[in-house]
Amino acid sequence: MELDLKRIIDQVGKDKGISRATVVETLEKALVTAAHRKYGQEREIEAHFNEDTGEVELFEFRTVVESATSGAADIGLTDARSHDPEVEIGDQLGVKLETSGFGRIAAQTAKQVIIQEVRNAERQIIYDEYKDRKGEIVHGVVRRIEKGNLIVDLGRAEGIVFRKEQVPREMFRVNERIRAYVLDVLREAKGPQIILSRACTEFLIKAFEQEVPEIYEGIVSIEAAAREPGARSKIAVSSRDSDVDPVGACVGMRGSRVQAVVQELRGEKIDIVPWNNDSVRFVCSALAPAQVVRVMVDDSIRSMDVIVPDDQLSLAIGKKGQNVRLAVQLTRWKIDIKSESFMREVQADLAEALSVVEGAGEYEAKLLLDHGVASLDELVQTETELLISIPGISEEGANLVRERAQQLAVEKVERERLQREQAEQERLQQEQAEQERLQQEQAEQERLQQKQAQPEQAEDVVEADAAAEEGTEPEPVSGDAGEAERPAAKADVTEETPPRS
């Protein structure tokens, strides 16, 4: 019994990955529970595993009194001194209980407690392990798919990739290997819930850390990242070593490193741009591959108006605004993309408003643009101090400029309204013309079908006329044999009729 119990304790600890002390504590707790079931919950019982004998000993603690009562909570002095000669009245004495008398129910209770406690210990170990791995990439195998969520076997534990943490249009099958980022570890009643993600930006960053040694060693740092999972990502990198190009380090020889990350992300496009403490330069880099001509900055609202060539406008904005949206996420600046032709129109509007002041024109309009005044509405709201800071404009001239700008803004709004109405009218006319064209085509098609049907009708008429001239009826197109023989029977009756006398 001694060797068996010790061996069982060691084997359970090894199989479950639990410390020996935890297994012993679980066993002691289970026997105390069984003892309470046998002797009653009010009894003060403790268990102790004896390493020498290999047995779990149970002790009931009683209070030493002069004369024992009927209750089980105390023990008479005479009986107490038979266990411990030095005991005195009021002391707590532990009396050993026999475990061999436990019944089937008590033994079953002990077994259930052991199973439950071992399971709890396993869950605690898994929780402690994975809460420390939060923020890492783990490997696993997709075991099943439940309501669109991927259940991943991680070895000793299971993780879950919720639908929202999956990359759009990315499909995994059961038994397929998967890598994912440990997003969170939650303590649940049924065990720790390990939440995984492949759609978060951190997964992109960790993937680069694993592929680029310079990032792992701390020479190159990913300063910022923006991602639209499954479509496109941008990362900004810097280097502590002036001899190490951070962008080149991430790209790798012939693009080997970045291609490894792209392959892991199932073809997601990745832009790698250099980090810069200069916000303007950083924004210009973030809008790559578009080229920037000019930038107007408003630090008060952390906003930039970025002017690009007309042929670069769609490139700067990106498909459905994707490029500028990622640039905003990467730089944390509000970015408004405008074309050069649009800015020329704005400058012309400002120059026209300034024309009420003698000598003011294009140059002064450019100065206003440099101060962030990028529309007639903004010119109306411009403070007098800014306007009079422009050479040649007085306080009275500033008021005239704002009045003229207000007038031009109203005229421009009216002009744009008329253009919209005209465009809508042209659209409706085009739709009406297209509808008429379709109706004409349908009418022409019906006419051709009728024309093709007319020759067939004419042939039927010719056959009927020919049959009439021969004195016979045309053969029926359809019908049974009896109907076809009727004309012949009529002819026979006519021949048998005698001639008149």
XYZ file of C-alpha atoms in Angstrom:
501
model
C 0.000 0.000 0.000
C 2.850 2.329 0.867
C 4.632 1.927 -2.439
C 1.416 1.934 -4.442
C 0.169 5.243 -3.025
C 3.522 6.935 -3.499
C 3.747 5.635 -7.037
C 0.221 6.785 -7.823
C 0.986 10.263 -6.521
C 4.137 10.490 -8.625
C 2.418 9.088 -11.734
C -0.570 11.460 -11.512
C 1.768 14.435 -11.119
C 3.801 13.344 -14.133
C 0.808 12.616 -16.382
C -1.075 15.799 -15.548
C 1.926 18.075 -15.275
C 1.044 18.877 -11.668
C 3.507 19.230 -8.831
C 3.731 16.414 -6.277
C 2.759 18.785 -3.477
C -0.451 19.671 -5.319
C -1.360 15.993 -5.747
C -0.717 15.312 -2.056
C -2.788 18.333 -1.032
C -5.605 17.150 -3.309
C -5.511 13.680 -1.770
C -5.622 15.081 1.755
C -8.555 17.337 0.877
C -10.435 14.407 -0.650
C -10.078 12.250 2.478
C -11.195 15.122 4.708
C -14.313 15.476 2.558
C -14.968 11.734 2.825
C -14.480 11.835 6.607
C -16.950 14.693 6.923
C -19.451 12.679 4.935
C -18.988 9.718 7.295
C -18.705 11.495 10.676
C -20.526 14.767 10.008
C -19.637 18.273 8.846
C -19.377 19.646 12.404
C -16.311 17.523 13.177
C -12.935 19.279 13.023
C -10.865 16.891 10.905
C -7.484 17.296 9.242
C -5.511 14.979 6.944
C -1.764 14.480 6.691
C 0.210 12.369 4.212
C 2.909 10.433 5.977
C 5.899 10.138 3.691
C 7.440 7.392 5.828
C 4.461 5.066 5.863
C 2.979 6.183 2.558
C -0.458 6.591 4.129
C -2.859 9.504 4.546
C -3.613 9.880 8.264
C -6.801 11.528 9.543
C -6.915 13.405 12.823
C -9.959 14.724 14.634
C -9.207 17.651 16.953
C -11.120 17.749 20.227
C -11.030 20.050 23.234
C -9.749 18.455 26.445
C -12.289 18.803 29.286
C -12.570 17.501 32.876
C -15.362 15.132 32.052
C -16.435 14.285 28.491
C -19.988 15.020 27.433
C -22.041 13.265 24.836
C -20.793 15.642 22.154
C -17.965 14.712 19.799
C -16.209 18.082 20.078
C -14.533 17.307 23.409
C -12.611 14.532 25.145
C -12.205 13.677 28.794
C -8.890 14.381 30.497
C -8.349 10.719 31.328
C -8.845 9.598 27.719
C -6.778 12.500 26.442
C -3.780 11.615 28.621
C -3.858 8.081 27.231
C -2.918 9.683 23.896
C -0.670 12.417 25.273
C 0.370 12.326 28.958
C 1.290 16.034 28.966
C -2.061 17.336 27.751
C -3.977 19.768 29.969
C -7.600 20.877 30.195
C -8.465 23.327 27.375
C -5.836 21.967 24.981
C -6.690 20.797 21.466
C -5.838 17.148 20.963
C -5.701 15.401 17.594
C -7.136 11.899 17.747
C -6.286 9.600 14.857
C -9.238 8.214 12.913
C -9.366 4.934 11.023
C -9.813 5.258 7.248
C -10.482 1.579 6.693
C -14.042 2.022 7.853
C -15.014 4.395 5.077
C -18.066 3.204 3.189
C -18.659 3.089 -0.543
C -20.319 6.514 -0.641
C -17.479 8.178 1.254
C -14.925 6.533 -1.040
C -16.856 7.687 -4.112
C -16.946 11.204 -2.695
C -13.190 11.141 -2.197
C -12.726 9.973 -5.779
C -14.886 12.775 -7.161
C -13.017 15.350 -5.121
C -9.678 14.054 -6.377
C -10.851 14.163 -10.014
C -12.251 17.678 -9.625
C -9.241 19.032 -7.796
C -6.826 17.535 -10.340
C -8.893 19.075 -13.134
C -8.836 22.463 -11.385
C -5.093 22.197 -10.917
C -4.664 21.435 -14.626
C -6.785 24.453 -15.559
C -4.780 26.690 -13.257
C -1.505 25.501 -14.778
C -2.813 26.113 -18.311
C -4.054 29.576 -17.322
C -0.739 30.481 -15.697
C 1.159 29.258 -18.765
C -0.873 31.084 -21.400
C -1.445 34.317 -19.499
C 2.330 34.695 -19.643
C 2.239 33.955 -23.401
C -0.243 36.703 -24.107
C 1.151 38.731 -27.023
C 2.943 35.763 -28.634
C 2.276 33.793 -31.808
C 1.316 30.167 -31.155
C 1.008 27.159 -33.447
C -1.918 24.786 -33.463
C -4.236 22.583 -35.474
C -7.845 23.380 -36.354
C -9.872 20.669 -34.626
C -13.400 21.822 -35.415
C -15.438 24.771 -36.630
C -18.362 25.944 -34.510
C -20.676 28.691 -35.826
C -17.847 30.093 -37.902
C -15.390 30.102 -34.975
C -12.194 28.055 -35.265
C -11.396 25.752 -32.332
C -7.626 25.270 -32.287
C -5.746 22.450 -30.537
C -2.682 23.983 -28.883
C -1.484 20.776 -27.222
C -2.531 20.891 -23.577
C -5.194 23.506 -24.245
C -7.667 24.704 -26.830
C -7.836 28.197 -28.285
C -10.590 29.895 -30.214
C -10.438 32.231 -33.200
C -13.723 34.104 -33.270
C -15.150 35.054 -36.663
C -14.321 38.743 -36.085
C -10.670 37.822 -35.446
C -10.381 35.950 -38.753
C -9.128 37.524 -41.942
C -11.941 38.058 -44.487
C -12.026 35.440 -47.250
C -9.419 33.355 -45.402
C -10.523 29.734 -45.103
C -9.181 26.979 -42.834
C -10.133 23.330 -42.843
C -10.254 20.809 -40.028
C -6.792 19.326 -39.256
C -5.073 22.243 -41.015
C -2.161 23.857 -39.174
C -2.608 27.479 -38.120
C -0.571 30.266 -36.536
C -2.307 32.948 -34.495
C -1.678 35.718 -31.997
C -2.658 35.201 -28.337
C -5.004 38.145 -27.920
C -6.292 37.402 -24.425
C -6.595 34.670 -21.799
C -9.791 34.625 -19.753
C -10.463 32.611 -16.608
C -13.745 30.748 -17.126
C -15.646 28.194 -15.024
C -14.998 25.460 -17.577
C -11.333 26.351 -17.827
C -9.241 29.142 -19.317
C -10.432 30.544 -22.648
C -7.506 31.373 -24.932
C -8.622 33.941 -27.501
C -6.567 33.916 -30.699
C -6.475 36.352 -33.607
C -5.151 36.544 -37.135
C -6.795 39.859 -37.980
C -5.220 42.126 -35.357
C -2.359 44.489 -36.164
C -0.205 42.871 -33.454
C -0.150 39.618 -35.454
C 1.448 41.511 -38.348
C 4.064 43.055 -36.022
C 4.925 39.715 -34.382
C 5.199 38.044 -37.792
C 7.857 40.602 -38.777
C 9.658 40.090 -35.460
C 9.964 36.387 -36.231
C 11.151 36.935 -39.812
C 13.536 39.872 -39.283
C 16.459 39.182 -36.873
C 17.235 42.916 -36.608
C 13.785 43.517 -35.099
C 14.188 40.624 -32.658
C 17.609 41.934 -31.607
C 16.265 45.468 -31.136
C 18.315 47.120 -33.881
C 15.237 47.849 -35.985
C 11.953 48.889 -34.397
C 8.406 48.929 -35.735
C 7.258 52.365 -34.591
C 3.713 52.212 -35.972
C 1.482 49.873 -37.939
C -1.889 50.046 -39.670
C -3.813 47.171 -41.165
C -6.946 46.295 -43.073
C -6.876 42.484 -42.741
C -6.762 40.579 -45.991
C -6.256 43.691 -48.106
C -3.336 45.968 -47.231
C -1.046 46.978 -44.369
C 1.526 49.677 -43.651
C 4.335 49.628 -41.102
C 6.771 52.407 -40.176
C 10.243 51.285 -39.112
C 13.321 52.960 -37.637
C 16.887 51.861 -36.897
C 19.190 52.452 -33.948
C 22.209 51.730 -36.127
C 22.887 54.292 -38.846
C 24.549 51.550 -40.926
C 21.349 49.473 -40.987
C 18.600 50.468 -43.398
C 15.362 49.622 -41.546
C 13.263 49.294 -44.702
C 15.850 47.117 -46.427
C 16.196 44.915 -43.347
C 12.445 44.237 -43.344
C 12.291 43.643 -47.091
C 15.252 41.247 -47.097
C 17.341 39.931 -49.956
C 15.151 39.997 -53.068
C 12.149 40.560 -50.839
C 12.514 37.207 -49.082
C 11.595 38.431 -45.599
C 8.565 40.497 -46.497
C 7.367 37.768 -48.867
C 7.435 35.270 -46.000
C 5.099 37.548 -44.036
C 2.907 38.122 -47.102
C 2.638 34.360 -47.566
C 1.638 33.922 -43.911
C -1.045 36.600 -44.381
C -2.306 34.861 -47.539
C -1.249 37.529 -50.034
C -1.992 40.682 -48.027
C -0.109 43.662 -49.522
C 2.396 45.320 -47.162
C 3.943 48.806 -47.474
C 7.103 49.426 -45.427
C 7.922 53.106 -44.903
C 10.667 54.845 -42.879
C 9.663 56.420 -39.584
C 10.366 60.143 -39.221
C 9.945 62.472 -36.251
C 9.066 65.212 -38.734
C 5.296 64.806 -39.085
C 5.173 66.256 -42.608
C 7.878 63.922 -43.912
C 6.267 60.999 -42.144
C 2.851 61.709 -43.710
C 4.450 62.025 -47.145
C 6.130 58.635 -46.682
C 2.917 57.076 -45.393
C 1.064 58.080 -48.574
C 3.525 56.160 -50.740
C 3.540 55.240 -53.568
C 1.849 58.590 -54.309
C 4.060 61.663 -54.715
C 3.311 64.767 -52.628
C 3.762 68.283 -53.995
C 2.850 70.375 -50.992
C 1.525 70.044 -47.427
C -0.425 72.576 -45.375
C -0.404 71.861 -41.632
C -2.867 72.853 -38.926
C -1.302 71.770 -35.622
C -4.276 72.984 -33.575
C -6.507 70.198 -34.895
C -3.674 67.859 -35.972
C -4.703 68.062 -39.616
C -2.873 68.256 -42.949
C -4.018 69.255 -46.415
C -1.873 67.251 -48.817
C -1.626 68.427 -52.435
C -0.707 65.872 -55.078
C -0.472 66.011 -58.897
C -3.755 65.404 -60.703
C -2.529 62.097 -62.095
C -1.550 60.974 -58.562
C -4.870 61.798 -56.877
C -6.462 58.360 -57.247
C -3.172 56.710 -56.239
C -2.919 58.822 -53.085
C -6.503 58.121 -52.083
C -6.322 54.444 -53.001
C -9.037 51.963 -53.852
C -12.154 53.006 -51.910
C -9.951 55.369 -49.875
C -7.781 52.550 -48.574
C -4.360 54.218 -48.971
C -5.239 57.479 -47.218
C -7.206 55.595 -44.549
C -4.162 53.473 -43.665
C -1.952 56.573 -43.710
C -4.273 58.239 -41.191
C -4.085 55.181 -38.905
C -0.319 55.016 -39.248
C 0.463 58.688 -38.611
C -2.458 59.582 -36.285
C -2.985 62.760 -38.367
C -6.129 63.831 -40.176
C -5.223 63.901 -43.881
C -7.175 65.629 -46.650
C -5.965 64.843 -50.170
C -6.385 67.557 -52.798
C -5.242 67.834 -56.412
C -3.123 70.656 -57.837
C -5.926 71.749 -60.153
C -8.308 72.025 -57.205
C -5.816 74.158 -55.300
C -5.367 76.413 -58.345
C -9.124 76.965 -58.331
C -9.006 77.754 -54.606
C -6.127 80.171 -55.110
C -8.035 81.895 -57.942
C -11.108 82.218 -55.684
C -8.995 83.737 -52.903
C -7.305 86.095 -55.363
C -10.695 87.258 -56.630
C -11.840 87.937 -53.072
C -8.620 89.851 -52.384
C -9.040 91.901 -55.549
C -11.266 94.358 -53.666
C -8.019 95.583 -52.106
C -5.920 97.508 -54.553
C -2.752 95.663 -55.471
C -3.749 92.352 -53.851
C -3.961 89.209 -55.939
C -2.275 85.858 -56.577
C 0.710 86.437 -54.295
C -1.477 87.382 -51.317
C -3.745 84.432 -52.068
C -0.721 82.131 -51.860
C 0.181 83.655 -48.485
C -3.310 82.844 -47.245
C -2.917 79.268 -48.450
C 0.366 79.034 -46.562
C -1.530 80.087 -43.425
C -4.032 77.268 -43.929
C -6.868 79.258 -45.510
C -7.981 76.765 -48.153
C -11.486 77.904 -49.149
C -13.760 80.924 -49.409
C -15.673 79.767 -46.347
C -12.468 79.654 -44.336
C -11.568 83.130 -45.615
C -14.912 84.432 -44.310
C -14.040 83.038 -40.872
C -10.434 84.277 -40.913
C -9.567 86.641 -38.083
C -8.693 90.256 -38.846
C -5.227 89.869 -37.282
C -4.248 87.301 -39.898
C -5.563 89.343 -42.813
C -3.873 92.608 -41.776
C -0.613 90.692 -41.350
C -0.534 90.421 -45.159
C 1.209 93.467 -46.653
C -1.188 95.994 -48.185
C -4.334 94.901 -46.325
C -5.762 97.231 -43.699
C -8.500 96.518 -41.183
C -11.037 98.087 -43.522
C -9.628 96.041 -46.397
C -9.939 92.892 -44.292
C -13.655 93.549 -43.841
C -14.062 94.158 -47.566
C -12.215 90.920 -48.340
C -14.485 88.911 -46.037
C -17.602 90.497 -47.545
C -16.412 89.726 -51.056
C -15.508 86.176 -50.017
C -19.019 85.714 -48.593
C -20.553 86.926 -51.853
C -18.333 84.655 -53.948
C -19.083 81.675 -51.682
C -22.823 82.191 -52.139
C -22.393 82.519 -55.899
C -20.261 79.387 -55.973
C -22.835 77.393 -54.008
C -25.574 78.546 -56.410
C -23.393 77.717 -59.402
C -22.669 74.241 -58.057
C -26.395 73.723 -57.402
C -27.228 74.610 -60.990
C -24.477 72.292 -62.231
C -25.889 69.447 -60.148
C -29.372 70.092 -61.465
C -28.080 70.192 -65.021
C -26.140 66.984 -64.495
C -29.238 65.319 -63.037
C -31.333 66.527 -65.973
C -28.777 65.166 -68.426
C -28.776 61.860 -66.572
C -32.564 61.627 -66.782
C -32.465 62.479 -70.485
C -29.891 59.786 -71.081
C -32.025 57.283 -69.193
C -35.089 58.272 -71.226
C -33.143 58.018 -74.483
C -31.850 54.599 -73.466
C -35.373 53.455 -72.603
C -36.693 54.669 -75.979
C -33.840 52.886 -77.753
C -34.701 49.623 -75.973
C -38.376 50.028 -76.878
C -37.475 50.609 -80.535
C -35.273 47.520 -80.566
C -38.076 45.465 -79.030
C -40.614 46.774 -81.584
C -38.184 46.011 -84.443
C -37.649 42.501 -83.121
C -41.413 41.888 -82.937
C -41.830 43.212 -86.524
C -39.155 40.816 -87.803
C -40.825 37.895 -86.040
C -44.176 38.769 -87.670
C -42.498 39.091 -91.077
C -40.962 35.642 -90.722
C -44.366 34.185 -89.816
C -46.140 35.614 -92.956
C -44.432 33.339 -95.599
C -45.505 30.255 -93.671
C -49.149 31.418 -93.691
C -48.940 32.173 -97.449
C -47.720 28.617 -98.171
C -50.722 27.167 -96.297
C -53.130 29.316 -98.415
C -51.502 28.177 -101.712
C -51.825 24.512 -100.726
C -55.512 24.996 -99.881
C -56.232 26.661 -103.282
C -54.465 23.892 -105.170
C -56.473 21.249 -103.390
C -59.721 23.062 -104.203
C -58.917 23.165 -107.950
C -58.269 19.395 -107.984
C -61.603 18.727 -106.263
C -59.986 17.223 -103.203
C -59.485 18.525 -99.730
C -55.996 18.989 -98.480
C -54.653 16.286 -96.193
C -55.199 17.143 -92.585
C -52.081 18.076 -90.685
C -53.177 16.077 -87.681
C -56.003 13.741 -86.646
C -56.735 10.000 -86.405
C -57.056 7.493 -89.286
C -60.879 7.457 -89.247
C -61.071 11.174 -89.981
C -58.682 10.797 -92.918
C -60.869 8.110 -94.585
C -64.168 10.042 -94.456
C -63.864 11.841 -97.866
C -63.334 8.489 -99.664
C -66.465 6.980 -98.092
C -68.545 9.934 -99.335
C -67.275 9.434 -102.884
C -68.428 5.758 -102.890
C -71.991 6.716 -101.893
C -72.190 9.242 -104.730
C -71.329 6.616 -107.399
C -74.156 4.249 -106.271
C -76.893 6.921 -106.704
C -78.952 6.069 -109.940
C -79.238 8.693 -112.713
C -82.464 10.614 -113.195
C -84.930 9.370 -115.905
